[in-house]
Amino acid sequence: MNKINSIEDEAGDKYKYGFVTDIASETAPKGLNEDIIRLISAKKGEPEWLLDFRLKAFEFWQTLSEPTWAKLKYDKIDYQDLSYYSAPKQKVAPKSLSEVDPELLATYEKLGIPLKEQEALAGVVAVDAVFDSVSVATTYRAKLAEKGIIFCSISEAVREHPDLVKKYLGSVVPYTDNFFAALNSAVFTDGSFVYIPKGVRCPMELSTYFRINAKNTGQFERTLIVADDESYVSYLEGCTAPQRDENQLHAAIVEIVVLKDAEVKYSTVQNWYPGDKDGKGGVYNFVTKRAACRGANAKISWTQVETGSAVTWKYPSCVLQGDNSVGEFYSVAITNNHQQADTGTKMIHIGKNTTSKIISKGISAGFSNQTYRGLVRVSPGADNARNYSQCDSLLIGATCGSHTVPYIENRNKSAKLEHEATTSKISDEQLFYCQSRGIGEEEAVSLIVNGFCKEVMQHLPMEFAIEAAKLINISLEGSVG
Amino acid sequence: MSSLLQKIPLIGKEIPWLNDVRQKGAEAFAKTGVPTAKTEAWKYTKPRELCGDDFVIKQSKKDSDWKADLPFEAYQIRFENGYFCPQESTLPQGVEVVPLIEAMLFHPEVWKHLCKMADINKYPFAALNQSYLNEGVYIRIEKNVELKKPLVIISHTTPGEENLFFNLHNLIVLEENAAATLVEYHTWSGEVKSRYFANLVNEIYLSAGAHLEHIKVQAEAFKANHVALSVVAANKDSEYKSFCLQRGANIGRNETLVKLQESGACAEVNAAYIMNGWATLDTTTDIEHLSAQTTSHQLVKGVIGGDAKGVFQGKIHIAPNAVKTEGNQLHKALLLSNTAEVDVKPELEIFADDVKCSHGAASGELDEDQLFYMRSRGIGLEEARQILIDAYLEDVIGKIKHEGIRNWVEKEAK
């Protein structure tokens, strides 16, 4: 048992990205009311319709109460004790990288974001770096603009492409959707906007790095992706956050509109600060992600690797409206120490011949609890709909929990739905096999876990796959006894 | 307030402690009320419809000349419109069958288990049942007694002019190493002039080494509501093996809660449902592995036609430290019409690592190729469909050990 302890002690300092950047932030006073919303809107110079949208959302939010159905336990969040706006102080908006605060750039460098070395990375990734709430640098804009692709912060999009934003904002996730979506709609400060025009295949992976920094600032990101007919885009989202003792709230919305024959691939690696080994601190992550396949043959694919956050509440969904549209969800969720995750997906089959696939792999260790919660719904008109779901859970240690709660609702007889779920621990035989060949216990576990997750990992883009594999190992260190 | 909670004089109302028990049930039900669609456990079965009509609680017995025609030898216990009817069968030594009201008053040992096994705050209809605690039967099988013939509890209803509401509460106790087969048969005869609502609770206590095979056939009238909860406590090395066929009622819900509370306990909970018309049939299970080395298996199959809705909610719970456990579950549904619906929620809740748990759920329609094969050989469409449906149900009905009962259930399922 001594060995376990020593490894666990070590695991305590494992959060590589736990540092605070010292930048003067301009922060709104604590609390949430109409004035704060007007302030946010005014600071961002928003048009009237968006302010209306925010106010309506706020009004609706006040009628709601926080959902309690998820298998999550956390201290009640005092929404009046948070600050809803924080922007790094800069006199003039930077025009190029050289104008960006060097300290900020240093932070990104520590995180390994190839903002400076992007040329070296052969232009594979265009990064829209988000520091707290305001986009500070957007790269590769010119190259994307050539193809007519719009990739900018949502505030910029509101200014420069109001018609597009007005048409699609809130069309997939209306502000009435849920408690956190209403909150986000009222106070969202920034996020990314992507528009891929008809017939364009985006030449590079679009990427955004979120980062929560200023103390006591909830982050309310809003991402809107629109893929017009016959277009393709792959979008990467990755997150890290500095180590803190106070819980940080994050309630983001990601909306994706996929039109006829278009395809969107959305990948996430989430490794926000999960709290220390006693469950102190960590990010609260309540995210509403949804994609609507509006046209025929549209395709959406969600891939996520969730290793961070103290509390995760996240159900990337696919609304398959167009005939023959395809929805996919690949997920690896790892919880250790006192982390809690309630995550899964929703596949809503509306169009004919729609297919969906769910592969979810959950690994719980330490004192963590994890729930897969998913919905597959086949509407009466969704002839020949097809769904295959597989949810596997791996338990490491006797004090963790793993739960599976799928909902399957079929209202069409020609639909074929299959759901399978298993839960087990790493078998002693597998461990013994590895160890008898001279592989250490930790390494053996990591080998087995990586094999367990392979089905999902192979759907990640190259840059992410490497980072994600490393993350899995870091997340599980100290969990083996 | 629902019309289900009415003040009616029950036997023993002058006894304070008995009144207390009933009062507790009434209070618990008043607190939760009829569950709504927002109640997670009733998400898919519309409980409001259950209680939409005015129901009347009859206070008088009505005998009927209806006779159960069972193709196997059995000891019979009869309820007519929710009232106990004494039967003339002689029971073998070591078996005690007592009407519940008599047991409550003169067999104080029943209070060790009675109304103790389920948390009425979680089960509104069990709370309602408790508020009417009166009718039912107490069955006790003595240590080491193995019952040769099955015990059959028949609940027969003759729908009358009024919407009848009745509650039955059975307590079945198997002492150490006792073994028995219990059959529940819910049926009706006459004309469907009204709706009726049967609200049932079984509490089953299996002592160490006891074995119980529990078969239920729910064949209520098509306008009836049938809500049943069976709570089973299984102790060391005991075995609970159940099968429930639901093929009647407008809204039928059969809920099974099994507590595997000592090592070596195992449960097999199987079910089938066949439905047409507008019915909603709900099979809900909750298997709690509370101790190490416990096992459970579930197989549920449904055939849904017409505008009917099938519901399956199955939960496997593994408590912390309940290691070396095994729990698996499979639900399959066959949809026969375009207006049929199936809603499934299989759930795993696991708090221990050294376990093997799985669940599976599938739904689809009859295989066109198989139908074509049979039709090309001169078998009519209807007959071919029936053959396929029978074959589909065969593996779950085939799990019934008692041959006579198995054959009977096969016929009932047609």
PDB file of C-alpha atoms in Angstrom, chain A residues 1-233:
ATOM      1  CA  MET A   1       0.000   0.000   0.000  1.00  0.00           C
ATOM      2  CA  ASN A   2       2.971   2.283   0.553  1.00  0.00           C
ATOM      3  CA  LYS A   3       3.542   2.413  -3.110  1.00  0.00           C
ATOM      4  CA  ILE A   4       0.067   3.683  -3.813  1.00  0.00           C
ATOM      5  CA  ASN A   5       0.431   6.480  -1.337  1.00  0.00           C
ATOM      6  CA  SER A   6       3.671   7.650  -2.764  1.00  0.00           C
ATOM      7  CA  ILE A   7       2.264   7.707  -6.258  1.00  0.00           C
ATOM      8  CA  GLU A   8      -0.835   9.510  -5.094  1.00  0.00           C
ATOM      9  CA  ASP A   9       1.226  12.150  -3.341  1.00  0.00           C
ATOM     10  CA  GLU A  10       3.010  12.733  -6.536  1.00  0.00           C
ATOM     11  CA  ALA A  11      -0.246  12.932  -8.421  1.00  0.00           C
ATOM     12  CA  GLY A  12      -1.183  15.925  -6.319  1.00  0.00           C
ATOM     13  CA  ASP A  13       1.188  18.190  -8.168  1.00  0.00           C
ATOM     14  CA  LYS A  14       0.475  16.776 -11.521  1.00  0.00           C
ATOM     15  CA  TYR A  15      -1.610  19.607 -12.887  1.00  0.00           C
ATOM     16  CA  LYS A  16       0.929  20.962 -15.323  1.00  0.00           C
ATOM     17  CA  TYR A  17      -1.106  23.966 -16.317  1.00  0.00           C
ATOM     18  CA  GLY A  18      -1.781  25.403 -12.881  1.00  0.00           C
ATOM     19  CA  PHE A  19      -0.367  28.894 -13.011  1.00  0.00           C
ATOM     20  CA  VAL A  20      -1.888  32.352 -12.929  1.00  0.00           C
ATOM     21  CA  THR A  21      -0.932  35.008 -15.388  1.00  0.00           C
ATOM     22  CA  ASP A  22      -0.659  38.432 -13.871  1.00  0.00           C
ATOM     23  CA  ILE A  23      -2.466  40.743 -16.220  1.00  0.00           C
ATOM     24  CA  ALA A  24      -4.584  43.655 -15.143  1.00  0.00           C
ATOM     25  CA  SER A  25      -8.144  42.689 -15.927  1.00  0.00           C
ATOM     26  CA  GLU A  26     -11.083  44.962 -16.310  1.00  0.00           C
ATOM     27  CA  THR A  27     -13.754  43.234 -14.311  1.00  0.00           C
ATOM     28  CA  ALA A  28     -17.398  44.080 -13.863  1.00  0.00           C
ATOM     29  CA  PRO A  29     -18.770  44.250 -10.301  1.00  0.00           C
ATOM     30  CA  LYS A  30     -20.092  41.012  -8.863  1.00  0.00           C
ATOM     31  CA  GLY A  31     -23.701  40.080  -9.346  1.00  0.00           C
ATOM     32  CA  LEU A  32     -26.170  39.535 -12.134  1.00  0.00           C
ATOM     33  CA  ASN A  33     -28.927  41.944 -13.058  1.00  0.00           C
ATOM     34  CA  GLU A  34     -30.219  43.827 -16.064  1.00  0.00           C
ATOM     35  CA  ASP A  35     -27.639  46.557 -15.629  1.00  0.00           C
ATOM     36  CA  ILE A  36     -24.770  44.082 -15.857  1.00  0.00           C
ATOM     37  CA  ILE A  37     -26.268  42.687 -19.033  1.00  0.00           C
ATOM     38  CA  ARG A  38     -26.630  46.183 -20.476  1.00  0.00           C
ATOM     39  CA  LEU A  39     -23.031  46.833 -19.443  1.00  0.00           C
ATOM     40  CA  ILE A  40     -21.752  43.716 -21.213  1.00  0.00           C
ATOM     41  CA  SER A  41     -23.742  44.600 -24.288  1.00  0.00           C
ATOM     42  CA  ALA A  42     -22.542  48.203 -24.245  1.00  0.00           C
ATOM     43  CA  LYS A  43     -18.883  47.232 -23.679  1.00  0.00           C
ATOM     44  CA  LYS A  44     -19.085  45.092 -26.740  1.00  0.00           C
ATOM     45  CA  GLY A  45     -20.967  47.702 -28.744  1.00  0.00           C
ATOM     46  CA  GLU A  46     -23.743  45.328 -29.590  1.00  0.00           C
ATOM     47  CA  PRO A  47     -26.815  46.107 -31.699  1.00  0.00           C
ATOM     48  CA  GLU A  48     -30.246  46.424 -30.143  1.00  0.00           C
ATOM     49  CA  TRP A  49     -31.536  43.000 -31.204  1.00  0.00           C
ATOM     50  CA  LEU A  50     -28.754  41.228 -29.363  1.00  0.00           C
ATOM     51  CA  LEU A  51     -29.399  43.178 -26.198  1.00  0.00           C
ATOM     52  CA  ASP A  52     -33.064  42.216 -26.502  1.00  0.00           C
ATOM     53  CA  PHE A  53     -32.051  38.593 -26.920  1.00  0.00           C
ATOM     54  CA  ARG A  54     -29.914  38.806 -23.785  1.00  0.00           C
ATOM     55  CA  LEU A  55     -32.612  40.483 -21.738  1.00  0.00           C
ATOM     56  CA  LYS A  56     -35.259  37.995 -22.803  1.00  0.00           C
ATOM     57  CA  ALA A  57     -32.908  35.170 -21.864  1.00  0.00           C
ATOM     58  CA  PHE A  58     -32.222  36.774 -18.506  1.00  0.00           C
ATOM     59  CA  GLU A  59     -35.921  37.207 -17.832  1.00  0.00           C
ATOM     60  CA  PHE A  60     -36.506  33.569 -18.672  1.00  0.00           C
ATOM     61  CA  TRP A  61     -33.533  32.422 -16.617  1.00  0.00           C
ATOM     62  CA  GLN A  62     -34.988  34.058 -13.535  1.00  0.00           C
ATOM     63  CA  THR A  63     -38.031  31.789 -13.820  1.00  0.00           C
ATOM     64  CA  LEU A  64     -35.877  28.661 -13.837  1.00  0.00           C
ATOM     65  CA  SER A  65     -34.199  26.761 -11.078  1.00  0.00           C
ATOM     66  CA  GLU A  66     -30.948  24.886 -11.330  1.00  0.00           C
ATOM     67  CA  PRO A  67     -31.471  21.315 -12.571  1.00  0.00           C
ATOM     68  CA  THR A  68     -30.861  18.603 -10.011  1.00  0.00           C
ATOM     69  CA  TRP A  69     -31.451  15.460 -12.014  1.00  0.00           C
ATOM     70  CA  ALA A  70     -27.808  14.808 -12.815  1.00  0.00           C
ATOM     71  CA  LYS A  71     -25.830  12.529 -10.518  1.00  0.00           C
ATOM     72  CA  LEU A  72     -23.696  15.428  -9.331  1.00  0.00           C
ATOM     73  CA  LYS A  73     -23.052  16.815  -5.894  1.00  0.00           C
ATOM     74  CA  TYR A  74     -21.549  20.250  -5.527  1.00  0.00           C
ATOM     75  CA  ASP A  75     -21.931  23.283  -3.327  1.00  0.00           C
ATOM     76  CA  LYS A  76     -24.721  25.530  -4.398  1.00  0.00           C
ATOM     77  CA  ILE A  77     -23.510  28.143  -6.838  1.00  0.00           C
ATOM     78  CA  ASP A  78     -24.220  31.712  -5.807  1.00  0.00           C
ATOM     79  CA  TYR A  79     -24.869  33.359  -9.134  1.00  0.00           C
ATOM     80  CA  GLN A  80     -24.820  36.776  -7.521  1.00  0.00           C
ATOM     81  CA  ASP A  81     -21.296  36.219  -6.202  1.00  0.00           C
ATOM     82  CA  LEU A  82     -19.743  35.990  -9.644  1.00  0.00           C
ATOM     83  CA  SER A  83     -18.462  38.590 -11.962  1.00  0.00           C
ATOM     84  CA  TYR A  84     -19.901  38.272 -15.435  1.00  0.00           C
ATOM     85  CA  TYR A  85     -17.442  40.299 -17.408  1.00  0.00           C
ATOM     86  CA  SER A  86     -13.687  40.449 -17.443  1.00  0.00           C
ATOM     87  CA  ALA A  87     -11.437  41.608 -20.241  1.00  0.00           C
ATOM     88  CA  PRO A  88      -7.669  41.854 -20.351  1.00  0.00           C
ATOM     89  CA  LYS A  89      -6.867  45.579 -20.285  1.00  0.00           C
ATOM     90  CA  GLN A  90      -5.475  46.795 -23.530  1.00  0.00           C
ATOM     91  CA  LYS A  91      -5.643  50.246 -24.902  1.00  0.00           C
ATOM     92  CA  VAL A  92      -5.847  49.389 -28.564  1.00  0.00           C
ATOM     93  CA  ALA A  93      -6.958  46.123 -30.117  1.00  0.00           C
ATOM     94  CA  PRO A  94      -3.883  44.261 -31.355  1.00  0.00           C
ATOM     95  CA  LYS A  95      -3.424  44.108 -35.093  1.00  0.00           C
ATOM     96  CA  SER A  96      -0.795  41.403 -35.107  1.00  0.00           C
ATOM     97  CA  LEU A  97       0.936  38.991 -32.763  1.00  0.00           C
ATOM     98  CA  SER A  98       3.733  41.468 -32.061  1.00  0.00           C
ATOM     99  CA  GLU A  99       1.244  43.822 -30.435  1.00  0.00           C
ATOM    100  CA  VAL A 100      -0.099  41.232 -28.042  1.00  0.00           C
ATOM    101  CA  ASP A 101       0.917  41.457 -24.390  1.00  0.00           C
ATOM    102  CA  PRO A 102       4.125  39.385 -24.152  1.00  0.00           C
ATOM    103  CA  GLU A 103       3.048  37.942 -20.811  1.00  0.00           C
ATOM    104  CA  LEU A 104      -0.059  36.548 -22.439  1.00  0.00           C
ATOM    105  CA  LEU A 105       1.996  35.014 -25.174  1.00  0.00           C
ATOM    106  CA  ALA A 106       4.260  33.482 -22.557  1.00  0.00           C
ATOM    107  CA  THR A 107       1.217  31.854 -20.966  1.00  0.00           C
ATOM    108  CA  TYR A 108       0.231  30.304 -24.224  1.00  0.00           C
ATOM    109  CA  GLU A 109       3.711  29.097 -24.741  1.00  0.00           C
ATOM    110  CA  LYS A 110       3.625  27.324 -21.404  1.00  0.00           C
ATOM    111  CA  LEU A 111       0.385  25.711 -22.503  1.00  0.00           C
ATOM    112  CA  GLY A 112       2.040  24.614 -25.682  1.00  0.00           C
ATOM    113  CA  ILE A 113      -0.240  26.510 -27.995  1.00  0.00           C
ATOM    114  CA  PRO A 114       1.656  26.939 -31.191  1.00  0.00           C
ATOM    115  CA  LEU A 115       0.680  30.584 -31.554  1.00  0.00           C
ATOM    116  CA  LYS A 116       4.237  31.683 -32.261  1.00  0.00           C
ATOM    117  CA  GLU A 117       5.451  28.465 -33.817  1.00  0.00           C
ATOM    118  CA  GLN A 118       2.452  28.073 -35.996  1.00  0.00           C
ATOM    119  CA  GLU A 119       4.429  28.727 -39.141  1.00  0.00           C
ATOM    120  CA  ALA A 120       6.642  25.867 -38.098  1.00  0.00           C
ATOM    121  CA  LEU A 121       3.571  23.705 -37.702  1.00  0.00           C
ATOM    122  CA  ALA A 122       3.165  24.133 -41.433  1.00  0.00           C
ATOM    123  CA  GLY A 123      -0.062  26.057 -41.131  1.00  0.00           C
ATOM    124  CA  VAL A 124      -2.118  23.144 -39.988  1.00  0.00           C
ATOM    125  CA  VAL A 125      -3.861  24.960 -37.204  1.00  0.00           C
ATOM    126  CA  ALA A 126      -5.404  28.392 -37.036  1.00  0.00           C
ATOM    127  CA  VAL A 127      -5.840  29.440 -33.442  1.00  0.00           C
ATOM    128  CA  ASP A 128      -8.460  31.794 -32.123  1.00  0.00           C
ATOM    129  CA  ALA A 129      -7.013  32.153 -28.666  1.00  0.00           C
ATOM    130  CA  VAL A 130      -9.477  33.118 -25.997  1.00  0.00           C
ATOM    131  CA  PHE A 131      -8.050  34.595 -22.843  1.00  0.00           C
ATOM    132  CA  ASP A 132     -10.836  34.857 -20.373  1.00  0.00           C
ATOM    133  CA  SER A 133     -13.540  36.405 -22.428  1.00  0.00           C
ATOM    134  CA  VAL A 134     -12.079  38.450 -25.209  1.00  0.00           C
ATOM    135  CA  SER A 135     -10.311  37.089 -28.225  1.00  0.00           C
ATOM    136  CA  VAL A 136      -6.844  38.554 -28.195  1.00  0.00           C
ATOM    137  CA  ALA A 137      -5.413  37.138 -31.336  1.00  0.00           C
ATOM    138  CA  THR A 138      -6.782  35.502 -34.358  1.00  0.00           C
ATOM    139  CA  THR A 139      -4.425  34.054 -36.862  1.00  0.00           C
ATOM    140  CA  TYR A 140      -4.501  32.802 -40.346  1.00  0.00           C
ATOM    141  CA  ARG A 141      -7.461  34.983 -41.067  1.00  0.00           C
ATOM    142  CA  ALA A 142      -6.159  36.049 -44.418  1.00  0.00           C
ATOM    143  CA  LYS A 143      -5.637  32.564 -45.693  1.00  0.00           C
ATOM    144  CA  LEU A 144      -9.133  31.552 -44.620  1.00  0.00           C
ATOM    145  CA  ALA A 145     -10.657  34.723 -46.014  1.00  0.00           C
ATOM    146  CA  GLU A 146      -9.329  33.807 -49.431  1.00  0.00           C
ATOM    147  CA  LYS A 147     -11.739  30.884 -49.467  1.00  0.00           C
ATOM    148  CA  GLY A 148     -14.525  32.985 -48.054  1.00  0.00           C
ATOM    149  CA  ILE A 149     -14.359  31.261 -44.695  1.00  0.00           C
ATOM    150  CA  ILE A 150     -15.238  33.407 -41.738  1.00  0.00           C
ATOM    151  CA  PHE A 151     -13.411  32.489 -38.523  1.00  0.00           C
ATOM    152  CA  CYS A 152     -13.543  35.203 -35.902  1.00  0.00           C
ATOM    153  CA  SER A 153     -14.752  35.973 -32.422  1.00  0.00           C
ATOM    154  CA  ILE A 154     -18.484  36.097 -32.021  1.00  0.00           C
ATOM    155  CA  SER A 155     -18.429  39.798 -31.056  1.00  0.00           C
ATOM    156  CA  GLU A 156     -16.601  40.565 -34.249  1.00  0.00           C
ATOM    157  CA  ALA A 157     -19.095  38.487 -36.180  1.00  0.00           C
ATOM    158  CA  VAL A 158     -21.935  40.437 -34.603  1.00  0.00           C
ATOM    159  CA  ARG A 159     -20.329  43.606 -35.918  1.00  0.00           C
ATOM    160  CA  GLU A 160     -19.234  42.393 -39.316  1.00  0.00           C
ATOM    161  CA  HIS A 161     -21.681  39.645 -40.251  1.00  0.00           C
ATOM    162  CA  PRO A 162     -24.833  40.573 -38.341  1.00  0.00           C
ATOM    163  CA  ASP A 163     -27.162  38.862 -40.842  1.00  0.00           C
ATOM    164  CA  LEU A 164     -25.518  35.484 -40.420  1.00  0.00           C
ATOM    165  CA  VAL A 165     -25.353  35.735 -36.645  1.00  0.00           C
ATOM    166  CA  LYS A 166     -28.916  36.967 -36.367  1.00  0.00           C
ATOM    167  CA  LYS A 167     -30.136  34.138 -38.591  1.00  0.00           C
ATOM    168  CA  TYR A 168     -28.459  31.313 -36.705  1.00  0.00           C
ATOM    169  CA  LEU A 169     -27.795  32.472 -33.134  1.00  0.00           C
ATOM    170  CA  GLY A 170     -30.138  30.631 -30.806  1.00  0.00           C
ATOM    171  CA  SER A 171     -31.638  28.603 -33.639  1.00  0.00           C
ATOM    172  CA  VAL A 172     -30.118  25.338 -32.425  1.00  0.00           C
ATOM    173  CA  VAL A 173     -29.962  26.078 -28.711  1.00  0.00           C
ATOM    174  CA  PRO A 174     -32.741  28.559 -27.929  1.00  0.00           C
ATOM    175  CA  TYR A 175     -32.355  30.519 -24.717  1.00  0.00           C
ATOM    176  CA  THR A 176     -35.360  28.601 -23.385  1.00  0.00           C
ATOM    177  CA  ASP A 177     -33.454  25.326 -23.663  1.00  0.00           C
ATOM    178  CA  ASN A 178     -32.226  24.903 -20.127  1.00  0.00           C
ATOM    179  CA  PHE A 179     -31.029  26.764 -17.066  1.00  0.00           C
ATOM    180  CA  PHE A 180     -27.400  27.079 -18.150  1.00  0.00           C
ATOM    181  CA  ALA A 181     -28.268  27.870 -21.763  1.00  0.00           C
ATOM    182  CA  ALA A 182     -30.499  30.703 -20.578  1.00  0.00           C
ATOM    183  CA  LEU A 183     -27.713  31.994 -18.343  1.00  0.00           C
ATOM    184  CA  ASN A 184     -25.215  31.844 -21.174  1.00  0.00           C
ATOM    185  CA  SER A 185     -27.597  33.558 -23.595  1.00  0.00           C
ATOM    186  CA  ALA A 186     -27.962  36.410 -21.149  1.00  0.00           C
ATOM    187  CA  VAL A 187     -24.313  36.976 -20.315  1.00  0.00           C
ATOM    188  CA  PHE A 188     -22.121  35.353 -22.961  1.00  0.00           C
ATOM    189  CA  THR A 189     -19.066  37.474 -23.527  1.00  0.00           C
ATOM    190  CA  ASP A 190     -17.148  35.840 -26.285  1.00  0.00           C
ATOM    191  CA  GLY A 191     -16.507  32.779 -28.330  1.00  0.00           C
ATOM    192  CA  SER A 192     -15.913  31.838 -31.891  1.00  0.00           C
ATOM    193  CA  PHE A 193     -17.899  32.149 -35.046  1.00  0.00           C
ATOM    194  CA  VAL A 194     -17.258  29.999 -38.075  1.00  0.00           C
ATOM    195  CA  TYR A 195     -18.946  30.172 -41.429  1.00  0.00           C
ATOM    196  CA  ILE A 196     -17.941  27.853 -44.245  1.00  0.00           C
ATOM    197  CA  PRO A 197     -19.469  28.910 -47.556  1.00  0.00           C
ATOM    198  CA  LYS A 198     -21.086  26.629 -50.078  1.00  0.00           C
ATOM    199  CA  GLY A 199     -18.862  23.922 -51.504  1.00  0.00           C
ATOM    200  CA  VAL A 200     -15.766  24.923 -49.539  1.00  0.00           C
ATOM    201  CA  ARG A 201     -13.593  22.420 -47.803  1.00  0.00           C
ATOM    202  CA  CYS A 202     -11.779  24.183 -44.992  1.00  0.00           C
ATOM    203  CA  PRO A 203      -8.061  23.698 -45.742  1.00  0.00           C
ATOM    204  CA  MET A 204      -6.956  23.469 -42.102  1.00  0.00           C
ATOM    205  CA  GLU A 205      -8.220  22.418 -38.725  1.00  0.00           C
ATOM    206  CA  LEU A 206      -9.748  25.375 -36.956  1.00  0.00           C
ATOM    207  CA  SER A 207      -8.806  25.579 -33.349  1.00  0.00           C
ATOM    208  CA  THR A 208      -9.593  27.625 -30.305  1.00  0.00           C
ATOM    209  CA  TYR A 209      -8.002  27.435 -26.908  1.00  0.00           C
ATOM    210  CA  PHE A 210     -10.122  28.510 -24.022  1.00  0.00           C
ATOM    211  CA  ARG A 211      -8.535  29.644 -20.894  1.00  0.00           C
ATOM    212  CA  ILE A 212     -10.094  30.808 -17.684  1.00  0.00           C
ATOM    213  CA  ASN A 213      -7.924  33.228 -15.814  1.00  0.00           C
ATOM    214  CA  ALA A 214      -9.220  36.197 -13.848  1.00  0.00           C
ATOM    215  CA  LYS A 215     -10.230  35.315 -10.311  1.00  0.00           C
ATOM    216  CA  ASN A 216     -13.949  34.673  -9.722  1.00  0.00           C
ATOM    217  CA  THR A 217     -14.919  35.132 -13.319  1.00  0.00           C
ATOM    218  CA  GLY A 218     -17.379  32.747 -14.785  1.00  0.00           C
ATOM    219  CA  GLN A 219     -16.715  32.133 -18.386  1.00  0.00           C
ATOM    220  CA  PHE A 220     -19.615  32.101 -20.770  1.00  0.00           C
ATOM    221  CA  GLU A 221     -18.408  31.204 -24.212  1.00  0.00           C
ATOM    222  CA  ARG A 222     -20.660  31.035 -27.197  1.00  0.00           C
ATOM    223  CA  THR A 223     -19.584  29.214 -30.321  1.00  0.00           C
ATOM    224  CA  LEU A 224     -21.564  29.222 -33.529  1.00  0.00           C
ATOM    225  CA  ILE A 225     -20.533  27.141 -36.503  1.00  0.00           C
ATOM    226  CA  VAL A 226     -22.427  27.217 -39.765  1.00  0.00           C
ATOM    227  CA  ALA A 227     -21.455  24.830 -42.547  1.00  0.00           C
ATOM    228  CA  ASP A 228     -23.235  25.745 -45.744  1.00  0.00           C
ATOM    229  CA  ASP A 229     -24.146  23.223 -48.470  1.00  0.00           C
ATOM    230  CA  GLU A 230     -21.435  20.740 -49.418  1.00  0.00           C
ATOM    231  CA  SER A 231     -18.828  22.239 -47.125  1.00  0.00           C
ATOM    232  CA  TYR A 232     -16.505  20.596 -44.627  1.00  0.00           C
ATOM    233  CA  VAL A 233     -14.776  21.786 -41.505  1.00  0.00           C
TER     234      VAL A 233
END
